[in-house]
Coordinates of C-alpha atoms and ligand atoms in Angstrom, one line a residue:
M184 CA -23.9 129.4 -82.5
E185 CA -22.3 130.4 -79.3
Q186 CA -24.9 128.4 -77.5
K187 CA -24.2 125.4 -79.6
L188 CA -20.4 125.6 -79.0
L189 CA -20.8 126.0 -75.2
E190 CA -23.2 122.9 -75.2
L191 CA -20.6 120.9 -77.0
Q192 CA -18.0 122.0 -74.5
N193 CA -20.1 120.9 -71.6
E194 CA -21.1 117.7 -73.2
A195 CA -17.4 116.8 -74.1
I196 CA -16.2 117.7 -70.6
S197 CA -18.8 115.5 -68.9
Q198 CA -18.0 112.6 -71.2
I199 CA -14.3 113.1 -70.5
E200 CA -15.0 113.0 -66.8
N201 CA -16.9 109.8 -67.1
A202 CA -14.3 108.1 -69.3
E203 CA -12.8 105.1 -67.6
D204 CA -9.9 104.1 -69.8
L205 CA -7.4 105.4 -72.4
K206 CA -9.4 104.0 -75.3
S207 CA -12.7 105.8 -74.5
L208 CA -10.7 109.0 -73.9
N209 CA -9.2 108.7 -77.4
D210 CA -12.6 108.1 -78.9
I211 CA -13.9 111.3 -77.3
R212 CA -10.9 113.2 -78.6
V213 CA -11.5 112.0 -82.1
A214 CA -15.3 112.5 -81.8
Y215 CA -15.0 116.2 -80.6
L216 CA -11.8 117.6 -82.0
G217 CA -11.5 115.5 -85.1
K218 CA -11.9 116.8 -88.6
K219 CA -15.3 115.3 -88.8
G220 CA -16.4 116.4 -85.3
P221 CA -19.1 118.7 -84.3
I222 CA -16.9 121.8 -83.6
T223 CA -15.6 121.7 -87.1
E224 CA -19.1 121.3 -88.3
V225 CA -20.3 124.4 -86.3
L226 CA -17.3 126.4 -87.7
R227 CA -18.4 125.5 -91.2
G228 CA -21.4 127.7 -90.6
M229 CA -19.2 130.8 -89.9
G230 CA -19.7 132.0 -93.5
K231 CA -23.2 133.0 -92.7
L232 CA -22.1 135.2 -89.8
S233 CA -21.4 138.9 -90.0
A234 CA -17.9 140.3 -90.3
E235 CA -18.1 141.5 -86.6
E236 CA -19.3 138.2 -85.2
R237 CA -16.9 136.0 -87.2
P238 CA -13.7 136.7 -85.2
K239 CA -15.7 136.4 -81.9
M240 CA -17.0 133.0 -82.9
G241 CA -13.5 132.0 -84.1
A242 CA -12.0 132.9 -80.8
L243 CA -14.8 131.2 -78.9
A244 CA -14.4 128.0 -80.9
N245 CA -10.6 128.0 -80.2
D246 CA -11.4 128.5 -76.5
V247 CA -13.8 125.6 -76.6
R248 CA -11.2 123.4 -78.3
S249 CA -8.5 124.3 -75.8
A250 CA -10.8 123.7 -72.9
I251 CA -11.7 120.3 -74.2
Q252 CA -8.0 119.6 -75.0
E253 CA -6.9 120.7 -71.5
K254 CA -9.6 118.5 -69.9
L255 CA -8.5 115.6 -72.1
D256 CA -4.8 116.1 -71.1
E257 CA -5.6 116.3 -67.5
K258 CA -7.8 113.1 -67.6
L259 CA -5.1 111.3 -69.6
N260 CA -2.6 112.2 -67.0
R261 CA -4.8 110.9 -64.2
L262 CA -5.6 107.6 -66.0
E263 CA -2.0 107.0 -66.7
Q264 CA -1.0 107.6 -63.1
E265 CA -3.8 105.3 -61.9
A266 CA -2.5 102.6 -64.3
V267 CA 1.0 102.9 -62.9
L268 CA -0.3 102.7 -59.4
K269 CA -2.4 99.7 -60.2
Q270 CA 0.5 98.0 -61.7
L271 CA 2.7 98.8 -58.7
E272 CA 0.1 97.4 -56.4
S273 CA -0.3 94.2 -58.4
E274 CA 3.4 93.7 -58.5
T275 CA 4.2 94.3 -54.9
I276 CA 6.1 91.4 -53.3
D277 CA 4.9 90.2 -49.9
V278 CA 8.3 89.7 -48.2
T279 CA 6.7 88.2 -45.2
L280 CA 5.5 85.1 -47.2
P281 CA 7.5 82.0 -46.3
G282 CA 9.9 81.0 -49.2
R283 CA 9.3 78.0 -51.4
P284 CA 12.0 75.4 -50.5
V285 CA 14.6 74.9 -53.1
K286 CA 15.5 71.3 -53.7
Q287 CA 19.2 70.7 -53.1
G288 CA 21.2 67.7 -54.0
N289 CA 23.6 66.1 -51.6
H290 CA 27.1 64.5 -51.9
H291 CA 27.4 60.9 -53.0
P292 CA 28.3 58.8 -49.9
L293 CA 31.6 57.8 -51.5
T294 CA 32.5 61.4 -52.1
R295 CA 31.8 62.1 -48.5
I296 CA 34.0 59.3 -47.3
V297 CA 36.8 60.1 -49.6
E298 CA 36.8 63.8 -48.6
E299 CA 36.6 62.9 -44.9
I300 CA 39.6 60.7 -45.3
E301 CA 41.5 63.2 -47.3
D302 CA 40.8 65.9 -44.7
L303 CA 42.0 63.7 -42.0
F304 CA 45.3 63.0 -43.6
I305 CA 45.8 66.5 -45.0
G306 CA 45.4 67.5 -41.3
M307 CA 48.5 65.2 -40.6
G308 CA 50.6 66.9 -43.3
Y309 CA 49.8 64.7 -46.2
Q310 CA 49.4 65.9 -49.8
V311 CA 46.8 64.5 -52.2
A312 CA 48.3 62.8 -55.3
E313 CA 46.5 61.5 -58.4
G314 CA 47.4 59.4 -61.3
P315 CA 46.0 57.9 -64.5
E316 CA 43.4 55.2 -64.5
V317 CA 44.8 53.7 -67.8
E318 CA 48.1 52.7 -66.5
Q319 CA 51.3 51.2 -67.7
D320 CA 52.1 47.6 -66.6
Y321 CA 55.3 49.0 -65.3
Y322 CA 53.8 51.3 -62.7
N323 CA 50.9 49.0 -61.8
F324 CA 53.0 45.9 -61.3
E325 CA 56.7 46.0 -62.1
A326 CA 57.7 49.0 -60.1
L327 CA 55.9 47.5 -57.2
N328 CA 58.0 44.4 -57.1
L329 CA 55.6 42.4 -59.3
P330 CA 57.6 41.4 -62.4
K331 CA 56.0 39.8 -65.3
G332 CA 54.9 36.2 -64.6
H333 CA 54.9 36.8 -60.8
P334 CA 52.2 34.6 -59.3
A335 CA 50.9 37.4 -57.0
R336 CA 49.7 39.2 -60.2
D337 CA 46.8 36.7 -60.0
M338 CA 45.7 38.4 -56.8
Q339 CA 44.4 41.2 -58.9
D340 CA 42.7 40.0 -62.1
S341 CA 43.2 42.8 -64.7
F342 CA 41.6 44.4 -67.7
Y343 CA 44.4 44.7 -70.2
I344 CA 44.2 47.2 -73.0
T345 CA 47.4 46.4 -74.7
E346 CA 50.2 44.1 -73.5
D347 CA 51.7 47.0 -71.7
T348 CA 48.7 49.1 -70.6
L349 CA 45.8 48.2 -68.4
L350 CA 43.1 49.7 -66.2
R351 CA 44.9 50.1 -62.9
T352 CA 44.0 47.4 -60.4
H353 CA 44.9 49.5 -57.4
T354 CA 46.1 53.0 -56.5
S355 CA 49.6 51.8 -55.7
P356 CA 51.0 52.9 -59.1
V357 CA 50.5 56.5 -57.9
Q358 CA 53.0 55.7 -55.2
A359 CA 55.5 54.4 -57.7
R360 CA 55.0 57.5 -59.9
T361 CA 55.3 59.9 -57.0
M362 CA 58.4 58.3 -55.6
E363 CA 60.0 58.4 -59.1
K364 CA 59.3 62.2 -59.3
H365 CA 61.1 62.7 -55.9
Q366 CA 64.3 61.4 -57.4
G367 CA 65.5 59.7 -54.3
K368 CA 64.9 62.6 -52.0
G369 CA 62.5 62.3 -49.0
P370 CA 60.3 63.0 -47.3
V371 CA 57.2 61.8 -49.3
K372 CA 53.9 62.0 -47.6
I373 CA 50.9 61.4 -49.9
I374 CA 47.4 60.1 -50.0
C375 CA 46.0 58.9 -53.4
P376 CA 42.3 58.4 -53.9
G377 CA 41.0 57.1 -57.2
K378 CA 39.0 54.5 -59.2
V379 CA 40.5 51.1 -59.8
Y380 CA 39.3 48.1 -61.9
R381 CA 39.5 44.3 -61.5
R382 CA 38.0 41.4 -63.4
D383 CA 35.6 40.4 -60.7
N384 CA 32.0 39.3 -61.0
D385 CA 29.8 41.9 -59.4
D386 CA 27.9 40.8 -56.3
A387 CA 27.1 42.3 -52.8
T388 CA 30.7 42.7 -51.9
H389 CA 32.6 42.8 -55.3
S390 CA 32.5 45.3 -58.1
H391 CA 34.6 45.4 -61.3
Q392 CA 35.2 49.1 -60.7
F393 CA 35.6 50.5 -57.2
M394 CA 37.7 53.0 -55.3
Q395 CA 40.8 52.9 -53.3
I396 CA 42.7 55.3 -51.1
E397 CA 46.4 54.7 -50.7
G398 CA 48.8 56.3 -48.3
L399 CA 52.5 56.5 -48.5
V400 CA 55.2 58.0 -46.2
I401 CA 58.9 57.8 -46.9
D402 CA 61.5 59.4 -44.8
E403 CA 64.5 58.5 -42.7
K404 CA 63.8 56.3 -39.7
I405 CA 60.2 55.6 -40.5
T406 CA 59.2 52.5 -38.6
M407 CA 56.3 50.1 -38.1
A408 CA 55.4 52.0 -35.0
D409 CA 54.7 55.1 -37.2
L410 CA 52.4 53.0 -39.4
K411 CA 50.6 51.6 -36.4
G412 CA 50.2 55.0 -34.7
T413 CA 48.9 56.6 -38.0
L414 CA 46.4 53.8 -38.6
E415 CA 45.1 54.0 -35.0
V416 CA 44.5 57.7 -35.3
F417 CA 42.7 57.1 -38.6
A418 CA 40.5 54.3 -37.2
K419 CA 39.4 56.2 -34.2
K420 CA 38.7 59.4 -36.1
M421 CA 36.7 57.4 -38.7
F422 CA 34.8 55.0 -36.6
G423 CA 34.9 56.3 -33.1
S424 CA 37.4 56.7 -30.3
D425 CA 36.1 53.5 -28.6
R426 CA 37.4 51.4 -31.5
E427 CA 40.4 49.2 -31.2
I428 CA 42.7 48.1 -33.9
R429 CA 44.8 45.0 -34.5
L430 CA 47.4 44.2 -37.1
R431 CA 47.6 40.7 -38.6
P432 CA 50.5 39.4 -40.6
S433 CA 49.7 39.3 -44.3
F434 CA 51.4 39.4 -47.7
F435 CA 51.7 42.1 -50.4
P436 CA 54.5 42.0 -52.9
F437 CA 55.3 45.7 -52.5
T438 CA 55.5 45.7 -48.6
E439 CA 57.6 43.8 -46.2
P440 CA 56.5 43.0 -43.6
S441 CA 52.9 43.3 -44.6
V442 CA 49.9 43.5 -42.4
E443 CA 46.1 43.7 -42.5
M444 CA 44.3 46.0 -40.1
D445 CA 41.1 45.1 -38.3
I446 CA 38.9 47.2 -36.2
S447 CA 36.8 46.0 -33.3
C448 CA 33.2 45.4 -34.3
K449 CA 31.0 48.2 -33.2
I450 CA 27.8 46.2 -33.6
C451 CA 28.6 43.5 -31.0
G452 CA 31.4 45.3 -29.2
G453 CA 33.7 42.4 -29.8
K454 CA 31.5 39.6 -28.7
G455 CA 30.9 38.3 -32.2
C456 CA 27.9 38.9 -34.6
S457 CA 27.0 38.3 -38.2
V458 CA 28.7 41.6 -39.4
C459 CA 32.1 40.5 -38.0
K460 CA 31.3 36.8 -38.8
G461 CA 31.6 35.8 -35.2
T462 CA 35.2 37.1 -34.8
G463 CA 34.6 40.5 -33.1
W464 CA 36.9 42.1 -35.7
I465 CA 36.3 43.7 -39.1
E466 CA 39.1 43.9 -41.7
I467 CA 39.6 47.4 -43.0
L468 CA 42.8 47.8 -44.9
G469 CA 46.1 46.4 -46.1
A470 CA 49.5 48.0 -45.2
G471 CA 53.1 47.3 -44.6
M472 CA 56.7 48.7 -44.7
V473 CA 57.6 49.6 -48.3
H474 CA 59.7 46.8 -49.8
P475 CA 63.4 47.8 -50.3
N476 CA 63.0 46.7 -54.0
V477 CA 60.3 49.2 -54.5
L478 CA 62.3 51.9 -52.9
E479 CA 65.4 51.1 -55.0
M480 CA 63.4 50.8 -58.2
A481 CA 62.1 54.4 -57.6
G482 CA 65.6 55.7 -57.0
F483 CA 65.6 55.8 -53.2
D484 CA 68.5 54.5 -51.2
S485 CA 66.9 51.8 -49.1
K486 CA 69.7 51.9 -46.5
K487 CA 68.9 55.6 -45.8
Y488 CA 65.2 55.7 -46.3
T489 CA 62.3 53.5 -45.1
G490 CA 58.6 54.1 -45.4
F491 CA 55.1 52.6 -44.9
A492 CA 52.1 52.4 -47.2
F493 CA 48.5 51.4 -46.6
G494 CA 45.5 51.0 -49.0
M495 CA 41.8 50.8 -48.3
G496 CA 38.5 50.8 -50.0
P497 CA 36.2 53.7 -49.4
E498 CA 33.2 51.5 -50.3
R499 CA 34.0 49.1 -47.5
I500 CA 34.4 51.9 -45.1
A501 CA 31.1 53.6 -46.2
M502 CA 29.3 50.2 -45.9
L503 CA 30.5 49.8 -42.3
K504 CA 29.9 53.4 -41.3
Y505 CA 26.4 53.8 -42.9
G506 CA 25.3 50.2 -42.6
V507 CA 25.0 49.6 -46.4
D508 CA 24.6 45.9 -47.3
D509 CA 25.4 45.8 -51.0
I510 CA 28.3 47.5 -52.8
R511 CA 26.3 47.9 -56.0
H512 CA 24.1 50.5 -54.3
F513 CA 27.0 53.0 -54.7
Y514 CA 26.9 52.6 -58.5
T515 CA 23.3 52.1 -59.5
N516 CA 22.4 55.8 -58.8
D517 CA 19.0 55.0 -57.2
I518 CA 18.0 58.4 -56.0
R519 CA 16.1 56.9 -53.0
F520 CA 19.4 55.4 -51.8
L521 CA 21.5 58.5 -52.4
K522 CA 18.9 60.9 -50.8
Q523 CA 19.3 59.1 -47.5
F524 CA 22.8 60.7 -47.1
A525 CA 21.4 64.3 -47.3
K526 CA 21.2 64.3 -43.5
Y527 CA 24.9 64.2 -43.3
E528 CA 25.3 67.4 -45.3
A529 CA 26.8 70.3 -43.4
Ligands
LIG603 N1 47.3 48.0 -53.2 C1 46.9 47.0 -52.3 C2 45.7 46.3 -52.9 O1 45.0 46.8 -53.6 C3 46.6 47.5 -50.9 C4 47.9 48.0 -50.2 C5 48.4 49.2 -50.4 C6 48.5 47.1 -49.4 C7 49.5 49.6 -49.8 C8 49.7 47.5 -48.7 C9 50.2 48.7 -48.9 O2 45.5 45.1 -52.5

């Protein structure tokens, strides 16, 4: 019986040594140490032994069991450690591999232009002001010296919502609102970007919805020279220091006198080409000295205060700056168009 037990021990131990995974190790444990295993079987025959031999055999059987158990534990430990090592190895990250590029979006060209213009004027001490797109007739027209029935209202075909509310046709109502808030006290120095709406048929240069940026300065002793100087700084920063500007007389009901500003054509250098329609000049914006009626209506004393205002279209500026030939490109969200502006991202 002793022989048999020792054989079992050797057999079990060599099987344990050869076991390659946790499952076969468990099978070996069940096979040798389980209730139906050979050791139990051997011990069943103990009844036949003499009283002296019985305790000896019992002790030996226990020794064999614990030897097998010890070997099992040891192997189990080793297999578990190996598994952890294997896992660690398979999960190691090769930090020297080049990264996969992450696709990044870029700003819409109009957003870029608006932010560029905002930054420029913020640098000159202006504040950014905003107002509602659904506007009252009063602020859109009346407070800007355009009473009901005024023929100049036809310059800006409007989307009316009710008799007294409309989609604003320009950003000038933000001027009127801001001036009103100041309650007759200067200075006012604002820039107002935003969407505006007009009943135009969409084509390469017209859109029923577009953007404007309006500027307004009110203080004592503001003159046309301040306006011209400001516009010149703006034009040179935006289009290049070699650009020239010129002011042409024009008409807006809310400014007097009114002007339109042109910049010299970059393409032909002033000689005349298709972009400047042979004139050497490109129209950029409308401007003028704030009409005394507009000042008075907003509560400013027009004898004490004067001011200038200007308004421009970021689309037009973006078209000139980036060579875009159709205003509708800005609104159709064709990713092939928009992606071309990624190169301007900081
Ligand atoms: N609001 C005018 C327009 O849309 C532009 C403008 C603004 C002209 C300010 C003069 C002064 O036509």
